[in-house]
Tab-separated table of C-alpha atoms and ligand atoms in Angstrom:
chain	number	residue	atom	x	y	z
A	430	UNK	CA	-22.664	-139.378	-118.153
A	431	UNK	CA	-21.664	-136.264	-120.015
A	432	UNK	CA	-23.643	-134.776	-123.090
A	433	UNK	CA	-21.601	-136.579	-125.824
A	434	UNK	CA	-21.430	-139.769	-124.096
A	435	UNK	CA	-24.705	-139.983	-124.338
A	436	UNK	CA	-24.819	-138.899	-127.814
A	437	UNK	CA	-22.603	-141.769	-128.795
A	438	UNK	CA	-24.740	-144.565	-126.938
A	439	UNK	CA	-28.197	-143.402	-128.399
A	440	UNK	CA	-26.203	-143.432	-131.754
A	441	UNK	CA	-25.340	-146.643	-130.928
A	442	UNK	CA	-28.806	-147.364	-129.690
A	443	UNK	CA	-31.390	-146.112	-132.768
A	444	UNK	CA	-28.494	-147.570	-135.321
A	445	UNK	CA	-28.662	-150.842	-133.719
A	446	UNK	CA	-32.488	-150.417	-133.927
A	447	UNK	CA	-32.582	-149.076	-137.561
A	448	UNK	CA	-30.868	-152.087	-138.855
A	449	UNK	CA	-33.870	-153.800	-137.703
A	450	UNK	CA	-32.637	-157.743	-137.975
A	451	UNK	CA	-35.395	-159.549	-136.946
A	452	UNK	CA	-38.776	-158.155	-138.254
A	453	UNK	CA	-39.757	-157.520	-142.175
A	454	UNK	CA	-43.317	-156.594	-140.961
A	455	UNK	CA	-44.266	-156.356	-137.542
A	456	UNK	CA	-47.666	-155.435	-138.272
A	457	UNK	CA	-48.405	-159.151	-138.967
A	458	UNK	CA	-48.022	-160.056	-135.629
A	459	UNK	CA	-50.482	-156.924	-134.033
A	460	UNK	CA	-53.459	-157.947	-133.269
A	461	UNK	CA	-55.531	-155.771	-135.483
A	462	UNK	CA	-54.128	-157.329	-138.769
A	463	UNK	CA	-56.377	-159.569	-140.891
A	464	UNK	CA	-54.734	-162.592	-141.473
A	465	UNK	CA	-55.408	-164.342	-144.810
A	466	UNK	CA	-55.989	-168.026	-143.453
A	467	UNK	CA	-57.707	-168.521	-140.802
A	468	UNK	CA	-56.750	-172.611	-140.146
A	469	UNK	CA	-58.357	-174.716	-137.631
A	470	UNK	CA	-61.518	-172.524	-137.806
A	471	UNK	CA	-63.295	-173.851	-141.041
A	472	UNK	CA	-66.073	-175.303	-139.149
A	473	UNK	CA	-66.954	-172.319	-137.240
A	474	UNK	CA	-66.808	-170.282	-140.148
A	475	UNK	CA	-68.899	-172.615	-142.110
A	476	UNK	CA	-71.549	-172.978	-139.807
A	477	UNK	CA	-72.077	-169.090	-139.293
A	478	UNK	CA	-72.539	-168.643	-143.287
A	479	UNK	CA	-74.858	-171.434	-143.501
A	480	UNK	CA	-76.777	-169.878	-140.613
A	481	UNK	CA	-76.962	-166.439	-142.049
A	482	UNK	CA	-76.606	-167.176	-145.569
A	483	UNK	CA	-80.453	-166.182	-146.083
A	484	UNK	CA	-79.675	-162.736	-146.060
A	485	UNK	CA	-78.629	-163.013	-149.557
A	486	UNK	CA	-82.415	-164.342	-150.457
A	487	UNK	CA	-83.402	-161.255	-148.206
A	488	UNK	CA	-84.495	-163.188	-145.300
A	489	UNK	CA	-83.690	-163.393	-141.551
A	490	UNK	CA	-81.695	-165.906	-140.273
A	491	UNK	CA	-82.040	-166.972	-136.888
A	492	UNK	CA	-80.247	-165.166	-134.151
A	493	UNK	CA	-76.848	-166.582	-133.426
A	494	UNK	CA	-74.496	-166.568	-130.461
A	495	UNK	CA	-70.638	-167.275	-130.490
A	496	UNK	CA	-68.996	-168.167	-127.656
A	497	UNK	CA	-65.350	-169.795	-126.431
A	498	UNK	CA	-62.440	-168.397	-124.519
A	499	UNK	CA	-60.824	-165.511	-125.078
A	500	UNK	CA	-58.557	-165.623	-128.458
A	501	UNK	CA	-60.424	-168.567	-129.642
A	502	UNK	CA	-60.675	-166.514	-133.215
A	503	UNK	CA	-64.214	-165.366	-132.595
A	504	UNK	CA	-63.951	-161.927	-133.468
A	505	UNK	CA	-61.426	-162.775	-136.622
A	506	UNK	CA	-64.342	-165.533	-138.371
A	507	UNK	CA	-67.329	-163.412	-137.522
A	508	UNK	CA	-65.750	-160.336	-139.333
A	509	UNK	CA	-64.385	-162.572	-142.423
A	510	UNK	CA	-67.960	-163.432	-142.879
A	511	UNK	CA	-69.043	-160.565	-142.792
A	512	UNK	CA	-66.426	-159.672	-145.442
A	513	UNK	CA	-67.591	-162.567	-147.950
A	514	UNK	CA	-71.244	-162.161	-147.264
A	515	UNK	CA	-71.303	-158.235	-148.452
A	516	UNK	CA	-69.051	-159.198	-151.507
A	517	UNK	CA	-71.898	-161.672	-152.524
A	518	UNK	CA	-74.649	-159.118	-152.374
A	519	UNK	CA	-77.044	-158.839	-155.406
A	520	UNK	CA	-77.590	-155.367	-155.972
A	521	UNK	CA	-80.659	-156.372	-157.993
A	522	UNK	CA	-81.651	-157.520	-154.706
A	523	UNK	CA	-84.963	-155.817	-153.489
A	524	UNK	CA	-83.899	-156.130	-150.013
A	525	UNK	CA	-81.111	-154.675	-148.539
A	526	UNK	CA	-78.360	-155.871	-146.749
A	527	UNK	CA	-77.060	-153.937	-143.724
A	528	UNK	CA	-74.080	-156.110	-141.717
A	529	UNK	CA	-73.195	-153.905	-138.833
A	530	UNK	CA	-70.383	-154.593	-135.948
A	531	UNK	CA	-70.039	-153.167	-132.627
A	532	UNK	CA	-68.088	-153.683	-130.051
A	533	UNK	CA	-69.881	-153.335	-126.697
A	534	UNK	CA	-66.347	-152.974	-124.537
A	535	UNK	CA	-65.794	-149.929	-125.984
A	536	UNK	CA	-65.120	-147.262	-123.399
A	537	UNK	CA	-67.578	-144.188	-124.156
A	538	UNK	CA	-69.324	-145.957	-127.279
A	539	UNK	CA	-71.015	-148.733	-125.228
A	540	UNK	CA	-71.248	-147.710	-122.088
A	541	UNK	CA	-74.974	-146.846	-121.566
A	542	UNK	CA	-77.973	-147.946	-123.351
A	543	UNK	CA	-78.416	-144.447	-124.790
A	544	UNK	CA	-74.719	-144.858	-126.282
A	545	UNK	CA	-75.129	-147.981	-127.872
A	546	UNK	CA	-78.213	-146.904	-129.566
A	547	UNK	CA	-76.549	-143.303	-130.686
A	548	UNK	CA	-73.838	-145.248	-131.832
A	549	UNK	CA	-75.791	-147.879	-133.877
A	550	UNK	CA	-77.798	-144.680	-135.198
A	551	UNK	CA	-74.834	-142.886	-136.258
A	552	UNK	CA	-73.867	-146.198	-138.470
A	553	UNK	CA	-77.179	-146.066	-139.637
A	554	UNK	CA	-76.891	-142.238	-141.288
A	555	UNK	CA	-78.708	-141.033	-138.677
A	556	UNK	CA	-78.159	-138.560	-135.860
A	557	UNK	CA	-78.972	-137.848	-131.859
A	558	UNK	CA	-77.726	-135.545	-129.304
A	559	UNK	CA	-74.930	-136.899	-127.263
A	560	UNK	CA	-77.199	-137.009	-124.721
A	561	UNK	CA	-80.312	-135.097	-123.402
A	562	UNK	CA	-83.298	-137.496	-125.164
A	563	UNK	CA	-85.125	-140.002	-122.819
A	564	UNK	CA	-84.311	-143.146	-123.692
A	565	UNK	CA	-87.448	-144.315	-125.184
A	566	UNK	CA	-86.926	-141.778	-127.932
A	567	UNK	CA	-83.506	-142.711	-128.878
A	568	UNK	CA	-85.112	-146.420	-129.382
A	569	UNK	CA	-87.746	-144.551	-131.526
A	570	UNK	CA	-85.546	-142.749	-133.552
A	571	UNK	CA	-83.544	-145.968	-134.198
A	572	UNK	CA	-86.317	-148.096	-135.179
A	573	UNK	CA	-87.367	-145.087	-137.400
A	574	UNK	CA	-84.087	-145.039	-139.253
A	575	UNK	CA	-84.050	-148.885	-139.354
A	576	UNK	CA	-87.441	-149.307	-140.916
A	577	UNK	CA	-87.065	-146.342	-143.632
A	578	UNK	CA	-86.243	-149.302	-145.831
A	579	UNK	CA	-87.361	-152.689	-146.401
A	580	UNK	CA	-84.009	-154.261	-145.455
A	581	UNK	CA	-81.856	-156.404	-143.291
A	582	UNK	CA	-79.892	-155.265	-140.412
A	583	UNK	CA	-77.594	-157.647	-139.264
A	584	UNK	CA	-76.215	-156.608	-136.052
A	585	UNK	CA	-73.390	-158.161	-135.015
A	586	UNK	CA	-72.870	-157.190	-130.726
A	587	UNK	CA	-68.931	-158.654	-129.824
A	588	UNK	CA	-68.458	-158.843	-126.012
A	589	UNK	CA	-72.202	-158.577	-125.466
A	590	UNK	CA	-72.177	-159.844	-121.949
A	591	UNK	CA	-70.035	-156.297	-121.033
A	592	UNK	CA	-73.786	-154.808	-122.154
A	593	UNK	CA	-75.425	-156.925	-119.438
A	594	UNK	CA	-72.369	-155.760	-116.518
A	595	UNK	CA	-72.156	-152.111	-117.829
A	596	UNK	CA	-75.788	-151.665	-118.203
A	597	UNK	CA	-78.779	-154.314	-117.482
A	598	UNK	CA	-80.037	-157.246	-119.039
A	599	UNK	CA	-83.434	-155.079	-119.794
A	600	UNK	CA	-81.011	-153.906	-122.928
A	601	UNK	CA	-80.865	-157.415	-124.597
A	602	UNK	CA	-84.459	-157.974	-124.021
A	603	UNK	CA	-85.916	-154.535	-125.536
A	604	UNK	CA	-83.411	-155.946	-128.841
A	605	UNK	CA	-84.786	-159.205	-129.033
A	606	UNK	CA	-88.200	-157.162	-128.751
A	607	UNK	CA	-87.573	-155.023	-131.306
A	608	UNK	CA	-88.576	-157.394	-134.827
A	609	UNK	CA	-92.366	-156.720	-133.074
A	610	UNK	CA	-92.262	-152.549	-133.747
A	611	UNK	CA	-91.243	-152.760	-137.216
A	612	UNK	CA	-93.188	-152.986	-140.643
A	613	UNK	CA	-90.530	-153.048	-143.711
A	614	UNK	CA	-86.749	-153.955	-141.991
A	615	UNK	CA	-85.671	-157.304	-140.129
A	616	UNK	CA	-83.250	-157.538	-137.052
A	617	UNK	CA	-80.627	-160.383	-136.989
A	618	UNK	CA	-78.676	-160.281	-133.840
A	619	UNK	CA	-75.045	-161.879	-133.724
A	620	UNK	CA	-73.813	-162.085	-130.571
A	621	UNK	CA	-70.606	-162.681	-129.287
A	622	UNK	CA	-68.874	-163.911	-125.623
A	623	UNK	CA	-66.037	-164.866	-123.600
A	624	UNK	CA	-68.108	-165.753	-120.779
A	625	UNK	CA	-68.917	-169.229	-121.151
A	626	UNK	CA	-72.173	-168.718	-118.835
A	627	UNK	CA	-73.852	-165.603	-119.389
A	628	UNK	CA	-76.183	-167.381	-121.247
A	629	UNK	CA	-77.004	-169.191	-118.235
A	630	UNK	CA	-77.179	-165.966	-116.311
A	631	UNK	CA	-80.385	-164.465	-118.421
A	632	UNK	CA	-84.055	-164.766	-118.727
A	633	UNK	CA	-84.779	-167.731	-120.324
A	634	UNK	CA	-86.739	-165.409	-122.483
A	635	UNK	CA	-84.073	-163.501	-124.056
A	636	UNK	CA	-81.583	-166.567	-123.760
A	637	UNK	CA	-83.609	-168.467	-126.307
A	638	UNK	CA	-84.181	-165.618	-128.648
A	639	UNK	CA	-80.385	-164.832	-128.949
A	640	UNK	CA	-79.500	-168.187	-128.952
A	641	UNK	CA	-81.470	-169.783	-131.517
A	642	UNK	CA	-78.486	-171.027	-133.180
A	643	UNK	CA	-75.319	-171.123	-130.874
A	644	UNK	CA	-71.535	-172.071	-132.190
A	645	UNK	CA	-68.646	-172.818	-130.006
A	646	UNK	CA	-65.211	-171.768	-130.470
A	647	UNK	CA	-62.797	-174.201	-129.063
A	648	UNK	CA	-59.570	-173.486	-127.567
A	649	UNK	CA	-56.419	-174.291	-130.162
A	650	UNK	CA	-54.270	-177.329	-128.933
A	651	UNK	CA	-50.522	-176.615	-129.146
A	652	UNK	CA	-50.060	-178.095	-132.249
A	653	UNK	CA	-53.244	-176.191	-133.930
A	654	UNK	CA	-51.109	-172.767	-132.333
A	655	UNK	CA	-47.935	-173.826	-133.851
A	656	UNK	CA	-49.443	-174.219	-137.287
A	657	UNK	CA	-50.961	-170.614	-136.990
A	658	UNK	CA	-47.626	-169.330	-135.827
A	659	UNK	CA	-45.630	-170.761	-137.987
A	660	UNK	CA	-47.704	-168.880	-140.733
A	661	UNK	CA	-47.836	-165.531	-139.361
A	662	UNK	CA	-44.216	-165.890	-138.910
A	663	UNK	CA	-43.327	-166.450	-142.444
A	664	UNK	CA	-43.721	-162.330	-142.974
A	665	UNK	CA	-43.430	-161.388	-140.142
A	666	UNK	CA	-39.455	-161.897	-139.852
A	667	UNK	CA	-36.814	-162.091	-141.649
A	668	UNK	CA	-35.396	-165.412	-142.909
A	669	UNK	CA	-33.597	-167.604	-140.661
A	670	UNK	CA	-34.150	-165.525	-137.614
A	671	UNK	CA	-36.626	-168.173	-134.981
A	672	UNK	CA	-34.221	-170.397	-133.624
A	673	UNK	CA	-35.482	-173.739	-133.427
A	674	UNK	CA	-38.209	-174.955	-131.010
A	675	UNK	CA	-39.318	-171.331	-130.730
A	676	UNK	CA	-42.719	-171.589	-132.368
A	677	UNK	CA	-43.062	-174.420	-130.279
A	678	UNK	CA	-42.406	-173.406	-127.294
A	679	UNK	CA	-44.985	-170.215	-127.592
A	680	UNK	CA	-47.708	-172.415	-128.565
A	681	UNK	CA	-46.650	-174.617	-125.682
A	682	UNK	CA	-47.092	-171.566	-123.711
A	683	UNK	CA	-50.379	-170.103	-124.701
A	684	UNK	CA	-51.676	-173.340	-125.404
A	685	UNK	CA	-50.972	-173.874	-121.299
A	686	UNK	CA	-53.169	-170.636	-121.155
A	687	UNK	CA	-56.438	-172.391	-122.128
A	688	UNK	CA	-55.384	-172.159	-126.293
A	689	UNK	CA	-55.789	-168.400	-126.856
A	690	UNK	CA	-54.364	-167.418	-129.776
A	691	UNK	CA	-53.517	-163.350	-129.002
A	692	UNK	CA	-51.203	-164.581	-126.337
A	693	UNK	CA	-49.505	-167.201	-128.667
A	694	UNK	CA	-48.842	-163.963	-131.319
A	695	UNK	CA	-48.278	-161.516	-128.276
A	696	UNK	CA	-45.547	-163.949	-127.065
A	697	UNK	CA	-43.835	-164.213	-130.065
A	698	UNK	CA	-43.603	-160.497	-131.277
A	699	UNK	CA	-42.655	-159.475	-127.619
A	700	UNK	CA	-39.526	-162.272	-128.416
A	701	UNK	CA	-38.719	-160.407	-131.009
A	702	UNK	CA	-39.128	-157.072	-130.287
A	703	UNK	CA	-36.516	-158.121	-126.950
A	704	UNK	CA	-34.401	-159.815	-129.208
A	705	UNK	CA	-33.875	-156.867	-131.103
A	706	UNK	CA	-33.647	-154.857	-128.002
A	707	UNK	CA	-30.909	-157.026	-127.323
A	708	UNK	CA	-29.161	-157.008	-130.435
A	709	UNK	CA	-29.195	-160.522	-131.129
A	710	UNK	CA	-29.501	-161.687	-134.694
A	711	UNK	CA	-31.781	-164.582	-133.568
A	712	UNK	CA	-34.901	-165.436	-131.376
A	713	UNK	CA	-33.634	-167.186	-128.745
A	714	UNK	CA	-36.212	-169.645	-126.242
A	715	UNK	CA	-34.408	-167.459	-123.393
A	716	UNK	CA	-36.493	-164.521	-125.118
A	717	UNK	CA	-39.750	-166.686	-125.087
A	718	UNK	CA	-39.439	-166.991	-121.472
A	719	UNK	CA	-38.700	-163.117	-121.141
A	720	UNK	CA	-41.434	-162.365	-123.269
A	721	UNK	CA	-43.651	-164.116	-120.947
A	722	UNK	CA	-43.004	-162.773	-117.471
A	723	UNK	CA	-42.758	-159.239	-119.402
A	724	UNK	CA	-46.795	-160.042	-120.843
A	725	UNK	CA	-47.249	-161.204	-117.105
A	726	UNK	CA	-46.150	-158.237	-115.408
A	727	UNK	CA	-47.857	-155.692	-117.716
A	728	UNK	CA	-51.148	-157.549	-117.202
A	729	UNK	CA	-51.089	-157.448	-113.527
A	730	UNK	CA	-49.892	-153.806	-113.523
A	731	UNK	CA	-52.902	-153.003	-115.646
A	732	UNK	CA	-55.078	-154.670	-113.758
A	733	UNK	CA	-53.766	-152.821	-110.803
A	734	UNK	CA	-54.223	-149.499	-112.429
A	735	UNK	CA	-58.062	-149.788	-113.358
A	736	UNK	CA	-58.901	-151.312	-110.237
A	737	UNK	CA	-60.928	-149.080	-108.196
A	738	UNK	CA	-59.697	-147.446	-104.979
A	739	UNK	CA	-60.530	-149.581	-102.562
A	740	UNK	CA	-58.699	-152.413	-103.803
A	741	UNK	CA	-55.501	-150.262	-104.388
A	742	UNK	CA	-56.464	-149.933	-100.609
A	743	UNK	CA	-56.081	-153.317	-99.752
A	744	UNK	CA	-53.402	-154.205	-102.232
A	745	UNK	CA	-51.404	-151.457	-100.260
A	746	UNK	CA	-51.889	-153.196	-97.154
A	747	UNK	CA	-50.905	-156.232	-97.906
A	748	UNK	CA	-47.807	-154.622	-99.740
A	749	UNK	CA	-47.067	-152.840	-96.546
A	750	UNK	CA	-47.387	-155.403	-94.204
A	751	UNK	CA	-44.960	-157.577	-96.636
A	752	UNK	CA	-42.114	-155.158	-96.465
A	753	UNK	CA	-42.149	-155.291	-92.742
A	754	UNK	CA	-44.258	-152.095	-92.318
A	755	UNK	CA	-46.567	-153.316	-89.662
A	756	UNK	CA	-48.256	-149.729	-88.687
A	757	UNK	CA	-50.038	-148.746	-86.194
A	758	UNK	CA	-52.929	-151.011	-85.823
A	759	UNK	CA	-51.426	-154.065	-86.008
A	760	UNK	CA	-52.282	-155.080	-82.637
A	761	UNK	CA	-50.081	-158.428	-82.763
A	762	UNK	CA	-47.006	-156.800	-83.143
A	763	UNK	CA	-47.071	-154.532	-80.657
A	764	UNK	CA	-44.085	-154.260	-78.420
A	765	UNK	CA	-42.362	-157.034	-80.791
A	766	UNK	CA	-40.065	-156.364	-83.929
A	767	UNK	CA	-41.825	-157.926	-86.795
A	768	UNK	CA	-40.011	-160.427	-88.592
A	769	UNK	CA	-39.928	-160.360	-92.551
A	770	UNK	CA	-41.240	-163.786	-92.836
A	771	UNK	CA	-43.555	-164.009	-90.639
A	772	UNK	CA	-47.351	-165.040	-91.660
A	773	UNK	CA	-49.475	-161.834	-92.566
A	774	UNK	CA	-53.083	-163.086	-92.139
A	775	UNK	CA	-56.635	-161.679	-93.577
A	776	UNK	CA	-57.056	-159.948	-89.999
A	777	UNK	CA	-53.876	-158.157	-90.225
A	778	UNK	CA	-54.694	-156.561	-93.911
A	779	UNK	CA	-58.182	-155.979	-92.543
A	780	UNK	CA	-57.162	-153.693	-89.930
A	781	UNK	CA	-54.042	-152.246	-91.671
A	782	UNK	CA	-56.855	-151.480	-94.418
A	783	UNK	CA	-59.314	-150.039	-92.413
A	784	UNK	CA	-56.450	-147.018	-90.826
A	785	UNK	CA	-55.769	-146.459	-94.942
A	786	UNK	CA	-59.335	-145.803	-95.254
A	787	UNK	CA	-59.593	-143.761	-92.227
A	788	UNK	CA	-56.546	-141.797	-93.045
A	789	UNK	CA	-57.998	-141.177	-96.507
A	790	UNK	CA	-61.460	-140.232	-95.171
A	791	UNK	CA	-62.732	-143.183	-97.451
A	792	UNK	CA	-65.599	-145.492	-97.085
A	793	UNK	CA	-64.372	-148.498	-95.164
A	794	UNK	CA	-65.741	-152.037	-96.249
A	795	UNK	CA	-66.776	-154.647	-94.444
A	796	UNK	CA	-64.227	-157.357	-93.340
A	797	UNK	CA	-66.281	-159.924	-95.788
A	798	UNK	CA	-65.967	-157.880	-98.731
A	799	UNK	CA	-62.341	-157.084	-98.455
A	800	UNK	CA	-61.892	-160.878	-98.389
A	801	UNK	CA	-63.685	-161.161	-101.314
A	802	UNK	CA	-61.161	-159.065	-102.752
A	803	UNK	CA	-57.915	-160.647	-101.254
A	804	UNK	CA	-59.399	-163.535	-102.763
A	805	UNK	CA	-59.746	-162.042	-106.244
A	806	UNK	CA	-56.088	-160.837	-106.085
A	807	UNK	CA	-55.445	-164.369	-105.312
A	808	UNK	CA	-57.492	-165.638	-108.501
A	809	UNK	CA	-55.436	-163.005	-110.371
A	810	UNK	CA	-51.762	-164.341	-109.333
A	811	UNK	CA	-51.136	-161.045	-107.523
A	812	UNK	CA	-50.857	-163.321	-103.988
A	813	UNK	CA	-50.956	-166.552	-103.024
A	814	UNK	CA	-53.798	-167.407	-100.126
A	815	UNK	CA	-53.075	-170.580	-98.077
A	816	UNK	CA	-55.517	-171.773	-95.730
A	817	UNK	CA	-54.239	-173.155	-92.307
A	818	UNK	CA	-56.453	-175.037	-90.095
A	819	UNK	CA	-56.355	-173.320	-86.584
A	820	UNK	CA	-58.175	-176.579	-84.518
A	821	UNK	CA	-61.583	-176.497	-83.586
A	822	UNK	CA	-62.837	-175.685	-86.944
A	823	UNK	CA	-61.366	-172.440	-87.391
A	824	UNK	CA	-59.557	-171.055	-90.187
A	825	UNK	CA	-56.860	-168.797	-91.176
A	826	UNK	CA	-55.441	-166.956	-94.060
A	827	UNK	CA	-52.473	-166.377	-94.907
A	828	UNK	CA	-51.534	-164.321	-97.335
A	829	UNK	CA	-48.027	-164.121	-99.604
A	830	UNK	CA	-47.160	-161.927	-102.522
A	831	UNK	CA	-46.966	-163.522	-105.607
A	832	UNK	CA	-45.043	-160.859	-107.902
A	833	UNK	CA	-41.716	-160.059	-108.028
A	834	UNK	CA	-39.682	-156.719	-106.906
A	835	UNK	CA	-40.132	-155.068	-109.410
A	836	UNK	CA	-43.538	-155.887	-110.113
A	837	UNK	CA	-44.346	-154.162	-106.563
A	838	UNK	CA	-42.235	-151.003	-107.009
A	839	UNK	CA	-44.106	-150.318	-109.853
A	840	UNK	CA	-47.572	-151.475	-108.215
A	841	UNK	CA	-46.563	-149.071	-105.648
A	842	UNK	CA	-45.779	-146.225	-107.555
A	843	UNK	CA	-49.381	-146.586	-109.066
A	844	UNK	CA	-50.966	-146.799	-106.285
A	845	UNK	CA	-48.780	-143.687	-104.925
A	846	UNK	CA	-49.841	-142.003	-108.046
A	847	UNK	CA	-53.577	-142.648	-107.688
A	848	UNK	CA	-54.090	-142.465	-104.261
A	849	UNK	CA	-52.078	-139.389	-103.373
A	850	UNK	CA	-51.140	-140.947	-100.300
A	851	UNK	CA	-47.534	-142.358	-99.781
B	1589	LIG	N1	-57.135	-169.507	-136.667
B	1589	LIG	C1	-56.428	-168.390	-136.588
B	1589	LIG	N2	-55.487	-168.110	-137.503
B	1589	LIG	C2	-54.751	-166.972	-137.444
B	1589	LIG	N3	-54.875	-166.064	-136.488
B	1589	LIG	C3	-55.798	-166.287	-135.525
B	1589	LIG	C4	-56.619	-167.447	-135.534
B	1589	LIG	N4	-57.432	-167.405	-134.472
B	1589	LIG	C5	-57.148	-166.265	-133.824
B	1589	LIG	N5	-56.170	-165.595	-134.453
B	1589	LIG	C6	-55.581	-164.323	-134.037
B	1589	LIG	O1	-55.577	-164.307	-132.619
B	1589	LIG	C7	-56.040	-163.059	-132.114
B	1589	LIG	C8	-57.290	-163.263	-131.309
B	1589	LIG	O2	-58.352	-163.693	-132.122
B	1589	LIG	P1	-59.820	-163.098	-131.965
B	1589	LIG	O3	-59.728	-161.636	-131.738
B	1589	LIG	O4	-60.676	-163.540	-133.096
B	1589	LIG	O5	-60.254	-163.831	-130.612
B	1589	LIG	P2	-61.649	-163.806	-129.858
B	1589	LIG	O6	-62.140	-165.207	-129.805
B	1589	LIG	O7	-62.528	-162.780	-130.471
B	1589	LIG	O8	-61.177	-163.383	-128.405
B	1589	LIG	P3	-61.939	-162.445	-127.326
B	1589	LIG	O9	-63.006	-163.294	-126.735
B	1589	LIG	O10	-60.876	-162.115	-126.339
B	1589	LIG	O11	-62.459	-161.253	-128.062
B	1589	LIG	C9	-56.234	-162.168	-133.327
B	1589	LIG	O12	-55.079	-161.402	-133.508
B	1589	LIG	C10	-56.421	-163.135	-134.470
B	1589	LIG	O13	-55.914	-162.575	-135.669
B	1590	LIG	MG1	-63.158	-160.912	-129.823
C-alpha cells in the first residue's frame, strides 16, 4: 500500500473514531470510577457502618472480614464507607480518626512484610529506608508513629490472603498482636478476600481475631447485574445506542461467571469500544459475544505471560505435540508419521518437556508435578484433560487444546519471547 493510500485509510480511520457514536463517557464503565449507587449492596454496606460506627465515639470496633467472589462490590462498599465515615468526623473529637486502605496485591508495595509496613508508615507521615532495617525495627518504628497520638487507626487490608501467599501467615498474627504494644492509639483491622477459605486455612488464633465480625458479599443474580448495568449505561453512551436485549445478555453472561460485576461492565464497554471499531451506530448482541471471547483470550494470554518458566515449558509441549511436532523423544512415534488427531497423552508432554528442559539447561520437574500443572491449565480452559480407562485399573490422559488459532500463535510468540528458545 503506497504512502498516500495509507494516508487516506487512517483519515478514514481516526475520523470514523473522532465522531465517537457510541460513548458520551467511557470512564463510567472503567473500573476505577466511583459509581454513585451502589444497588443490591445496602445490606453489606449497612452492616459494615454499624460495625465500625464506634469510631465516631472514639472507640474500636471489632475486627471485620469481607469476603465473596471476585466483583461481588467488596472493594466499592468498603471504600464508600470509608468515604461517609470521615465526612461524619467530629473535629471536637478528642480521639482521632485515621481510616487507612491498602491494597496487599500491589506489586512492589506489598510484597514483603518490610514493604507493607514502609508503606503503611509512609501513610502515616512517617519515613524508613527502602530497605536495610531488620524487620523488628520497621514494626517499632510503626507502632511509634501509630501511638504518637491517642487515636484510631483503622486499617483497612483488601486482598489480604495475597499477604499470607506472598509472605507468611506470621504477618497477620504479629497485626492482630499489635493492640498489646501500644499505650494511647487503637488498631481496627478490615480485611478483605476473594478466597472463600483462607479463613479456614489460618491459626485459629488469628482467624478469630480478624474475624470477629465477618460479612459476606454475595454474587449478583442476572437480574441484580442488569439493574446495575442498565445504570452505568445511562452516561456512559449516547442515547439510543444498546440495541435491545444487550444489557441482558451481559448480565446473562457474567452472571454465568459466578455474578461478578467487573466482567458484566468489562463486557459491555469492550461491546462498545468494538462497535465503534466497527463503525456501527449501535451495540449489537453479535458484539456481546465478541466482547466475550476477546475478554477470554486476553485473560488466558495473561495468564500465560506471568506464568513462570516451567509452565511456559510444558505449555510448549503440549503446543508442539498438537501441531504435529512430535520431536525427538517421543518414543511412540518413532518410525511412524504422526497423525494430527491422534491422542497426545500426559507421558508424551512429560518427555517432550523434559528434552525442553534439557535443551534449556533448566531444572526438570518431576513427572507428578508437571501433572499438577497440565491439570491447572486444564482448570484454566487452556486444555481440555479427558481421562480414559486403560483396563486393569490404569489410567490415561489425554490431553486437547482448548484455545483457538489465534489464541496459540500468540501463546507462542510469548513463550518465544520469554524463553529465547524457538
Ligand atoms: N452494586 C454495584 N453497583 C455498581 N457497580 C458495582 C456494584 N458492585 C460492583 N460494582 C462494580 O464492579 C466492579 C467490581 O467491584 P469491586 O471492585 O467492589 O469488587 P470486589 O468484590 O472488590 O472484587 P475483587 O474480589 O476481585 O477485588 C467495580 O468496577 C465496581 O464499581
Ligand atoms: Mg476488590
Amino acid at each position: 500500500m503506497g504512502v498516500y493510500k495509507m494516508g487516506v485509510e487512517l483519515d478514514n480511520i481516526f475520523e470514523s473514531f473522532d465522531k465517537n457514536n457510541i460513548f458520551r463517557n467511557k470512564s463510567i464503565l472503567q473500573l476505577n470510577y466511583k459509581p454513585e449507587d451502589i444497588p443490591h449492596r445496602d445490606e453489606q454496606i449497612k452492616q459494615i457502618a454499624s460495625i465500625l460506627a464506634p469510631v465516631l465515639r472514639g472507640e474500636k470496633p471489632s475486627n471485620l472480614f469481607l469476603y465473596g467472589k471476585t466483583g461481588t462490590g467488596k472493594t466499592l462498599s468498603i471504600q464508600f464507607v470509608k468515604e461517609e465515615l470521615l465526612k461524619r468526623v467530629k473535629k471536637e473529637s478528642n480521639v482521632k480518626l485515621r481510616i487507612e486502605y491498602l491494597n496487599c496485591k500491589l506489586k512492589k508495595v506489598a510484597d514483603t512484610e518490610y514493604r507493607i509496613l514502609a508503606e503503611l508508615i509512609k501513610k502515616m507521615g512517617g519515613n524508613v529506608p527502602n530497605t536495610g532495617l531488620p524487620t523488628e525495627s520497621v514494626y517499632s518504628k510503626f507502632i511509634e508513629i501509630v501511638d504518637t497520638d491517642k487515636q484510631l487507626l483503622v486499617l483497612i487490608l483488601d486482598e489480604v490472603d495475597q499477604t499470607v501467599k506472598k509472605i507468611s501467615s506470621d504477618f497477620l498474627y504479629n497485626l492482630t498482636r499489635l493492640n498489646a504494644e501500644l499505650s494511647k492509639a487503637q488498631i481496627c483491622i478490615v480485611g478483605i478476600s476473594n478466597n472463600i477459605t483462607f479463613l479456614d486455612e489460618l491459626d485459629p488464633r488469628v482467624r478469630s481475631s480478624l474475624s470477629e465480625e465477618e460479612i459476606v458479599f454475595p454474587p449478583y443474580n442476572a437480574l441484580q447485574l442488569q439493574e446495575i448495568l442498565k445504570i452505568r449505561s445511562r452516561d456512559a453512551f449516547k442515547p439510543n445506542i444498546v440495541e435491545e436485549g444487550v444489557i441482558a445478555k451481559c448480565a446473562a453472561f457474567a452472571a454465568r461467571e459466578h455474578g461478578d460485576a467487573r466482567r458484566a461492565l468489562d463486557l459491555l464497554r469492550v461491546a462498545g469500544e468494538l462497535a465503534e471499531r466497527d463503525n456501527s451506530d449501535k451495540i449489537l448482541l453479535k458484539h456481546i459475544d465478541d466482547a466475550n471471547s476477546k475478554i477470554e483470550r486476553d485473560k488466558i494470554l495473561d495468564i500465560i505471560q506471568s506464568e513462570p518458566k516451567q509452565f511456559q515449558f510444558v505449555l510448549h509441549s503440549i503446543i508442539s505435540l498438537s501441531e504435529n511436532n512430535p520431536g525427538r523423544t517421543l518414543s511412540r512415534f518413532i518410525g511412524k508419521k504422526r497423525n494430527q488427531n491422534d491422542p497426545i497423552f500426559t507421558g508424551d508432554v512429560y518427555n517432550f518437556y523434559k528434552d525442553i528442559c534439557v535443551r534449556n539447561k533448566s531444572e526438570v520437574l518431576t513427572q507428578r508435578r508437571v501433572s499438577d500443572i497440565i491439570q491447572e491449565f486444564d482448570m484454566l480452559g487452556i486444555i481440555n484433560v479427558r481421562i480414559i480407562s486403560k483396563g486393569r485399573g490404569g489410567r490415561m490422559r489425554e490431553i486437547k487444546l482448548a484455545i483457538t488459532n489465534d489464541v496459540i500463535d500468540k501463546a507462542k510468540t510469548i513463550i518465544a519471547d520469554s524463553l529465547n528458545y524457538n
